[in-house]
Tab-separated table of C-alpha atoms in Angstrom:
chain	number	residue	atom	x	y	z
A	1	MET	CA	-6.480	-4.748	49.800
A	2	LYS	CA	-6.813	-1.958	47.253
A	3	PRO	CA	-8.317	-3.259	43.981
A	4	ASP	CA	-6.161	-3.182	40.855
A	5	THR	CA	-6.841	-0.392	38.374
A	6	GLU	CA	-4.322	-1.578	35.753
A	7	ILE	CA	-3.599	-4.925	34.115
A	8	THR	CA	-1.635	-6.139	31.100
A	9	VAL	CA	-2.644	-9.272	29.195
A	10	LEU	CA	-0.108	-11.000	26.937
A	11	VAL	CA	-1.625	-13.176	24.201
A	12	PRO	CA	0.486	-15.250	21.783
A	13	HIS	CA	0.290	-14.384	18.114
A	14	ARG	CA	-0.847	-17.304	15.951
A	15	ILE	CA	-0.568	-18.536	12.376
A	16	THR	CA	-3.426	-20.409	10.710
A	17	GLY	CA	-2.244	-22.942	8.141
A	18	PHE	CA	-5.719	-23.830	6.856
A	19	PHE	CA	-9.319	-23.339	7.917
A	20	GLN	CA	-12.884	-24.338	7.126
A	21	ILE	CA	-15.630	-21.705	7.529
A	22	VAL	CA	-18.679	-23.070	9.372
A	23	GLU	CA	-21.859	-20.995	9.287
A	24	SER	CA	-24.480	-23.739	9.320
A	25	GLY	CA	-25.218	-27.054	10.939
A	26	GLY	CA	-27.489	-29.774	9.602
A	27	GLY	CA	-28.350	-27.607	6.613
A	28	ARG	CA	-29.584	-24.735	8.801
A	29	PRO	CA	-27.827	-21.435	9.594
A	30	VAL	CA	-26.107	-21.324	12.969
A	31	ASP	CA	-28.472	-19.452	15.287
A	32	HIS	CA	-25.932	-17.773	17.557
A	33	LEU	CA	-22.749	-15.837	16.864
A	34	SER	CA	-20.806	-17.882	19.411
A	35	ARG	CA	-21.358	-21.025	17.321
A	36	ILE	CA	-20.206	-19.472	14.039
A	37	GLY	CA	-16.524	-20.026	13.455
A	38	SER	CA	-14.008	-22.200	11.706
A	39	MET	CA	-12.184	-25.467	12.054
A	40	GLY	CA	-8.530	-25.665	11.128
A	41	GLY	CA	-5.020	-25.722	12.475
A	42	GLY	CA	-1.919	-23.708	13.203
A	43	PRO	CA	0.769	-22.827	15.754
A	44	SER	CA	0.757	-20.238	18.507
A	45	LEU	CA	3.932	-18.147	18.367
A	46	SER	CA	6.529	-16.965	20.876
A	47	ASN	CA	5.764	-13.280	20.187
A	48	TYR	CA	2.842	-11.589	21.888
A	49	GLY	CA	0.173	-9.005	21.468
A	50	SER	CA	-0.090	-7.059	24.722
A	51	THR	CA	-3.190	-5.247	25.925
A	52	LYS	CA	-2.767	-2.806	28.808
A	53	ILE	CA	-6.000	-1.639	30.418
A	54	LYS	CA	-6.267	1.174	32.934
A	55	ILE	CA	-9.329	2.389	34.818
A	56	LYS	CA	-8.938	6.182	34.732
A	57	LYS	CA	-11.917	6.855	36.964
A	58	TYR	CA	-15.377	5.712	37.963
A	59	LEU	CA	-18.136	7.915	36.530
A	60	LYS	CA	-21.432	9.117	37.956
A	61	PRO	CA	-24.254	6.525	37.857
A	62	MET	CA	-26.156	8.184	34.973
A	63	GLU	CA	-23.079	8.735	32.772
A	64	PRO	CA	-22.243	6.274	29.977
A	65	SER	CA	-19.018	4.308	30.218
A	66	LYS	CA	-16.317	5.427	27.802
A	67	CYS	CA	-12.936	4.283	26.584
A	68	THR	CA	-9.883	5.402	24.657
A	69	ILE	CA	-8.159	2.807	22.451
A	70	THR	CA	-4.680	2.934	20.948
A	71	ILE	CA	-2.900	0.453	18.652
A	72	ASN	CA	0.899	0.554	18.667
A	73	GLY	CA	0.729	4.060	20.109
A	74	SER	CA	-1.735	5.471	17.563
A	75	GLU	CA	-5.284	6.610	18.326
A	76	ALA	CA	-7.780	3.909	17.280
A	77	THR	CA	-10.925	4.489	19.340
A	78	LYS	CA	-13.139	4.932	16.264
A	79	THR	CA	-11.579	2.158	14.188
A	80	ALA	CA	-10.881	-0.653	16.691
A	81	LYS	CA	-14.392	-2.075	16.383
A	82	THR	CA	-13.600	-5.524	17.765
A	83	THR	CA	-12.077	-4.058	20.928
A	84	PHE	CA	-14.961	-1.610	21.331
A	85	TYR	CA	-17.467	-4.467	21.002
A	86	VAL	CA	-15.777	-6.290	23.891
A	87	PHE	CA	-15.668	-3.080	25.948
A	88	SER	CA	-19.388	-2.434	25.336
A	89	HIS	CA	-20.292	-5.972	26.354
A	90	TYR	CA	-18.448	-5.798	29.675
A	91	THR	CA	-19.658	-2.335	30.606
A	92	SER	CA	-23.236	-3.523	30.058
A	93	LEU	CA	-22.654	-6.050	32.859
A	94	ILE	CA	-21.482	-3.639	35.575
A	95	LYS	CA	-23.402	-1.231	37.803
A	96	HIS	CA	-20.927	1.653	37.918
A	97	PRO	CA	-19.865	3.298	34.624
A	98	VAL	CA	-16.138	3.683	34.023
A	99	ASP	CA	-13.669	5.675	31.952
A	100	ILE	CA	-11.038	3.269	30.630
A	101	GLU	CA	-7.868	3.322	28.529
A	102	ILE	CA	-7.050	0.292	26.340
A	103	HIS	CA	-3.598	0.139	24.759
A	104	HIS	CA	-2.717	-2.610	22.270
A	105	LYS	CA	0.876	-3.291	21.223
A	106	TYR	CA	1.797	-6.040	18.773
A	107	GLU	CA	5.183	-7.645	18.188
A	108	LEU	CA	4.198	-8.948	14.730
A	109	PRO	CA	2.729	-7.046	11.729
A	110	LEU	CA	-0.959	-6.133	11.708
A	111	GLY	CA	-3.228	-7.680	9.082
A	112	ALA	CA	-0.498	-10.031	7.903
A	113	GLY	CA	-1.860	-13.318	9.236
A	114	TYR	CA	-0.517	-13.371	12.794
A	115	GLY	CA	-3.790	-13.276	14.748
A	116	SER	CA	-3.406	-9.698	15.990
A	117	SER	CA	-7.148	-9.102	16.204
A	118	GLY	CA	-7.507	-12.251	18.310
A	119	CYS	CA	-4.716	-11.032	20.602
A	120	GLY	CA	-6.552	-7.748	21.090
A	121	ALA	CA	-9.981	-9.309	21.593
A	122	ILE	CA	-8.714	-11.812	24.169
A	123	GLY	CA	-6.541	-9.222	25.901
A	124	THR	CA	-9.472	-6.829	26.231
A	125	SER	CA	-11.876	-9.526	27.408
A	126	PHE	CA	-9.517	-11.061	29.963
A	127	GLY	CA	-8.361	-7.666	31.207
A	128	LEU	CA	-11.841	-6.207	31.654
A	129	ASN	CA	-13.119	-9.411	33.240
A	130	TYR	CA	-10.336	-9.084	35.825
A	131	LEU	CA	-10.443	-5.335	36.498
A	132	LEU	CA	-14.237	-5.008	36.545
A	133	HIS	CA	-14.722	-8.172	38.659
A	134	VAL	CA	-17.256	-9.622	36.220
A	135	GLY	CA	-16.488	-13.188	37.281
A	136	LEU	CA	-16.392	-15.037	33.962
A	137	SER	CA	-14.338	-18.208	33.597
A	138	TYR	CA	-11.375	-18.563	31.207
A	139	ASN	CA	-13.490	-20.019	28.394
A	140	GLN	CA	-16.434	-17.704	29.054
A	141	ALA	CA	-14.159	-14.676	28.649
A	142	GLY	CA	-12.751	-16.337	25.529
A	143	ARG	CA	-16.290	-16.708	24.189
A	144	ILE	CA	-16.809	-12.924	24.331
A	145	ALA	CA	-13.568	-12.409	22.392
A	146	HIS	CA	-14.661	-14.958	19.778
A	147	ILE	CA	-18.082	-13.334	19.320
A	148	ALA	CA	-16.429	-9.926	18.894
A	149	GLU	CA	-14.205	-11.336	16.136
A	150	VAL	CA	-17.122	-12.977	14.315
A	151	MET	CA	-19.348	-9.914	14.677
A	152	ASN	CA	-16.724	-7.628	13.152
A	153	LYS	CA	-15.403	-10.166	10.605
A	154	THR	CA	-11.845	-9.899	11.923
A	155	GLY	CA	-11.496	-13.627	12.603
A	156	LEU	CA	-13.331	-16.928	12.869
A	157	GLY	CA	-11.245	-19.459	14.746
A	158	THR	CA	-8.056	-17.834	15.975
A	159	VAL	CA	-9.244	-17.200	19.544
A	160	GLY	CA	-9.651	-20.866	20.481
A	161	GLY	CA	-6.153	-21.674	19.262
A	162	GLN	CA	-4.619	-18.720	21.099
A	163	LEU	CA	-6.275	-19.832	24.330
A	164	THR	CA	-4.889	-23.353	23.895
A	165	GLY	CA	-1.313	-22.786	22.701
A	166	GLY	CA	0.918	-25.203	20.804
A	167	LEU	CA	0.251	-26.462	17.288
A	168	SER	CA	-3.484	-26.902	17.691
A	169	ILE	CA	-6.377	-28.265	15.642
A	170	THR	CA	-9.799	-26.690	16.123
A	171	THR	CA	-12.208	-29.622	15.820
A	172	ASN	CA	-15.428	-27.771	16.665
A	173	PRO	CA	-16.378	-24.367	15.228
A	174	GLY	CA	-17.097	-21.534	17.617
A	175	PHE	CA	-17.912	-21.980	21.298
A	176	PRO	CA	-17.581	-24.220	23.262
A	177	PHE	CA	-13.969	-24.423	22.092
A	178	LYS	CA	-12.851	-27.947	21.236
A	179	LEU	CA	-9.243	-28.411	20.211
A	180	ASP	CA	-6.540	-31.033	20.024
A	181	ARG	CA	-2.782	-30.585	19.680
A	182	ILE	CA	-0.157	-31.983	17.330
A	183	PHE	CA	3.265	-32.974	18.634
A	184	CYS	CA	6.109	-30.915	17.131
A	185	PRO	CA	9.788	-31.878	16.807
A	186	PRO	CA	11.730	-30.615	19.866
A	187	ASP	CA	14.136	-28.274	18.040
A	188	ILE	CA	11.627	-26.698	15.677
A	189	LYS	CA	11.843	-23.075	14.547
A	190	ILE	CA	9.384	-20.992	12.532
A	191	VAL	CA	10.915	-18.370	10.252
A	192	CYS	CA	8.322	-15.791	9.174
A	193	GLY	CA	8.433	-13.097	6.514
A	194	SER	CA	5.758	-10.595	5.514
A	195	PHE	CA	5.129	-8.391	2.496
A	196	GLY	CA	1.918	-6.729	3.663
A	197	ALA	CA	-1.655	-7.146	4.819
A	198	ILE	CA	-4.778	-8.844	3.528
A	199	PRO	CA	-7.930	-7.623	5.319
A	200	THR	CA	-9.620	-10.760	6.681
A	201	GLN	CA	-13.046	-9.226	6.075
A	202	SER	CA	-12.338	-8.849	2.336
A	203	VAL	CA	-11.759	-12.599	2.021
A	204	ILE	CA	-14.338	-14.158	4.348
A	205	SER	CA	-17.065	-11.836	2.998
A	206	ASP	CA	-16.385	-12.679	-0.668
A	207	PRO	CA	-18.729	-15.457	-1.952
A	208	LEU	CA	-16.161	-17.042	-4.294
A	209	HIS	CA	-13.386	-17.064	-1.693
A	210	LYS	CA	-15.781	-18.436	0.933
A	211	SER	CA	-16.914	-21.249	-1.347
A	212	ARG	CA	-13.349	-22.303	-2.111
A	213	ILE	CA	-12.323	-22.088	1.554
A	214	LYS	CA	-15.289	-24.169	2.714
A	215	GLU	CA	-14.580	-26.918	0.182
A	216	ALA	CA	-10.794	-26.950	0.618
A	217	GLY	CA	-11.063	-26.582	4.395
A	218	ALA	CA	-13.437	-29.537	4.739
A	219	LYS	CA	-11.068	-31.679	2.677
A	220	ALA	CA	-8.076	-30.556	4.777
A	221	MET	CA	-9.832	-31.240	8.093
A	222	ASN	CA	-10.879	-34.742	7.049
A	223	LEU	CA	-7.332	-35.603	6.013
A	224	LEU	CA	-5.673	-34.203	9.142
A	225	LEU	CA	-8.094	-35.847	11.567
A	226	LYS	CA	-7.271	-39.199	9.964
A	227	ASN	CA	-3.545	-38.633	10.432
A	228	PRO	CA	-2.901	-35.825	12.990
A	229	ILE	CA	0.885	-35.658	12.734
A	230	PHE	CA	3.238	-32.751	12.081
A	231	PRO	CA	4.355	-33.626	8.502
A	232	GLU	CA	0.737	-34.130	7.484
A	233	PHE	CA	-0.245	-30.710	8.853
A	234	ILE	CA	2.393	-29.047	6.652
A	235	LYS	CA	1.415	-31.044	3.561
A	236	ILE	CA	-2.290	-30.312	4.057
A	237	SER	CA	-1.691	-26.595	4.673
A	238	GLN	CA	0.299	-26.354	1.437
A	239	GLN	CA	-2.446	-28.121	-0.512
A	240	PHE	CA	-5.092	-25.851	1.036
A	241	VAL	CA	-3.290	-22.755	-0.278
A	242	ASP	CA	-3.198	-24.294	-3.760
A	243	ASP	CA	-6.865	-25.299	-3.615
A	244	ILE	CA	-8.210	-21.858	-2.651
A	245	GLN	CA	-6.165	-20.235	-5.463
A	246	ILE	CA	-5.222	-17.298	-3.260
A	247	LEU	CA	-1.740	-16.994	-4.794
A	248	GLU	CA	-2.985	-16.511	-8.369
A	249	PRO	CA	-3.382	-12.677	-8.360
A	250	GLU	CA	-0.290	-10.847	-9.588
A	251	ASP	CA	0.267	-9.060	-6.274
A	252	MET	CA	0.636	-12.471	-4.567
A	253	HIS	CA	3.334	-13.840	-6.889
A	254	GLU	CA	6.135	-12.757	-4.552
A	255	VAL	CA	4.588	-14.848	-1.792
A	256	ARG	CA	4.079	-17.769	-4.193
A	257	ASP	CA	7.655	-17.666	-5.487
A	258	LEU	CA	9.171	-17.445	-1.999
A	259	ILE	CA	7.197	-20.496	-0.865
A	260	ARG	CA	8.409	-22.439	-3.905
A	261	GLU	CA	12.047	-21.569	-3.230
A	262	LEU	CA	11.801	-22.477	0.457
A	263	ASN	CA	10.239	-25.832	-0.364
A	264	LYS	CA	13.280	-26.687	-2.491
A	265	LEU	CA	15.300	-26.793	0.740
A	266	GLU	CA	15.545	-29.879	2.943
A	267	VAL	CA	13.307	-28.421	5.660
A	268	PHE	CA	9.946	-29.416	7.116
A	269	GLY	CA	8.125	-27.088	4.713
A	270	ALA	CA	6.782	-23.609	4.008
A	271	SER	CA	3.368	-22.155	3.233
A	272	MET	CA	1.277	-18.967	3.464
A	273	ASN	CA	-0.281	-17.435	6.578
A	274	GLN	CA	-4.079	-17.351	6.567
A	275	LEU	CA	-4.739	-14.530	5.967
A	276	GLY	CA	-1.877	-12.216	5.036
A	277	LYS	CA	0.863	-11.616	2.487
A	278	SER	CA	3.150	-13.638	4.718
A	279	VAL	CA	5.165	-16.839	4.508
A	280	TYR	CA	6.159	-19.192	7.321
A	281	CYS	CA	8.755	-21.952	7.166
A	282	PHE	CA	9.149	-24.790	9.677
A	283	CYS	CA	12.756	-25.902	10.045
A	284	ARG	CA	15.278	-27.188	12.561
A	285	GLN	CA	17.580	-24.838	14.464
A	286	SER	CA	20.517	-26.026	12.336
A	287	GLU	CA	18.678	-25.039	9.126
A	288	THR	CA	17.715	-21.471	10.026
A	289	ILE	CA	20.691	-19.782	8.325
A	290	MET	CA	19.881	-21.162	4.875
A	291	VAL	CA	16.179	-20.417	5.393
A	292	HIS	CA	16.980	-16.789	6.271
A	293	GLU	CA	19.137	-16.521	3.147
A	294	VAL	CA	16.235	-17.546	0.899
A	295	PHE	CA	13.866	-15.125	2.631
A	296	GLN	CA	16.365	-12.286	2.261
A	297	THR	CA	16.600	-12.739	-1.524
A	298	PHE	CA	12.931	-11.633	-1.655
A	299	SER	CA	13.445	-8.641	0.704
A	300	PRO	CA	10.319	-8.995	2.859
A	301	ALA	CA	9.307	-5.940	4.889
A	302	PHE	CA	9.428	-8.093	8.032
A	303	LEU	CA	11.514	-11.174	8.878
A	304	LYS	CA	11.720	-12.981	12.207
A	305	GLU	CA	12.602	-16.360	13.702
A	306	LEU	CA	10.146	-17.706	16.281
A	307	ASP	CA	9.296	-20.715	18.429
A	308	VAL	CA	5.995	-22.485	18.990
A	309	CYS	CA	4.360	-21.067	22.137
A	310	GLU	CA	2.966	-23.882	24.272
A	311	THR	CA	0.900	-21.665	26.601
A	312	GLY	CA	-2.108	-19.377	26.376
A	313	PRO	CA	-2.674	-15.799	27.626
A	314	ILE	CA	-0.798	-14.393	30.617
A	315	LEU	CA	-2.090	-11.719	33.027
A	316	SER	CA	0.646	-9.419	34.280
A	317	ARG	CA	1.182	-6.182	36.197
A	318	LEU	CA	3.855	-5.010	33.725
């Protein structure tokens, strides 16, 4: 059988409702990137980030492996550092250098709190593991994606949730991934609207933001683990946003005001994506029209109605 030279990996986008940064254990810094991460919770979504990988050719033994990366059709080889980190790791494990194309396409906005970087990291790791016959397990390939996110400060805990699916709680930071899931009502919808991006690195690298997130995240985790039910997740996520004071800057007032208006409705509740200028609202199918009407009064750049995705990544020959 002729080996595959192309594969597409579909990874569900994800929203984080709250998170707790974990960089130390027992008062000491974590000694390996795989163990740095976050605990928190959020739903995987029914829209995907797709990563298509193609082996163009095998190179001569002394040549270095190389790749071309695009994001939504635009050249990104020099800027897609998380993807390139994953590529470099895998090509260090193989004997024969390769020339590879990596094409990312995302159904939800970049940088707006939908886990796009996690989609790309997982898609690249799973795809290269398959095409290059590296032989890593599901979680081992996920570990490489997680390390790439941490190394490049594009994410801390999204990967584990995207591998698990559903409305998940990350109960152990980093790898090995340890998650639980919260039961959702059967007819639930998530209406999402976005006004723009917040670079994750700008928040998780800022000492004041980090301090607030660590304190508020620890409080949120303790509360949710005591009562891991759907209404409590929404309540805790809303309180987390208040506690970290992320909606206080003037350019976040549109997000703040939209959340307030949505929470006046008789729905499950609304809050802010971590991290992005985006708002999500949990509601029943019968309530989506009035939720859309409130969103539309604020004219977000992006508006979409989604479901909770109960599965993880999918390998395809699309």
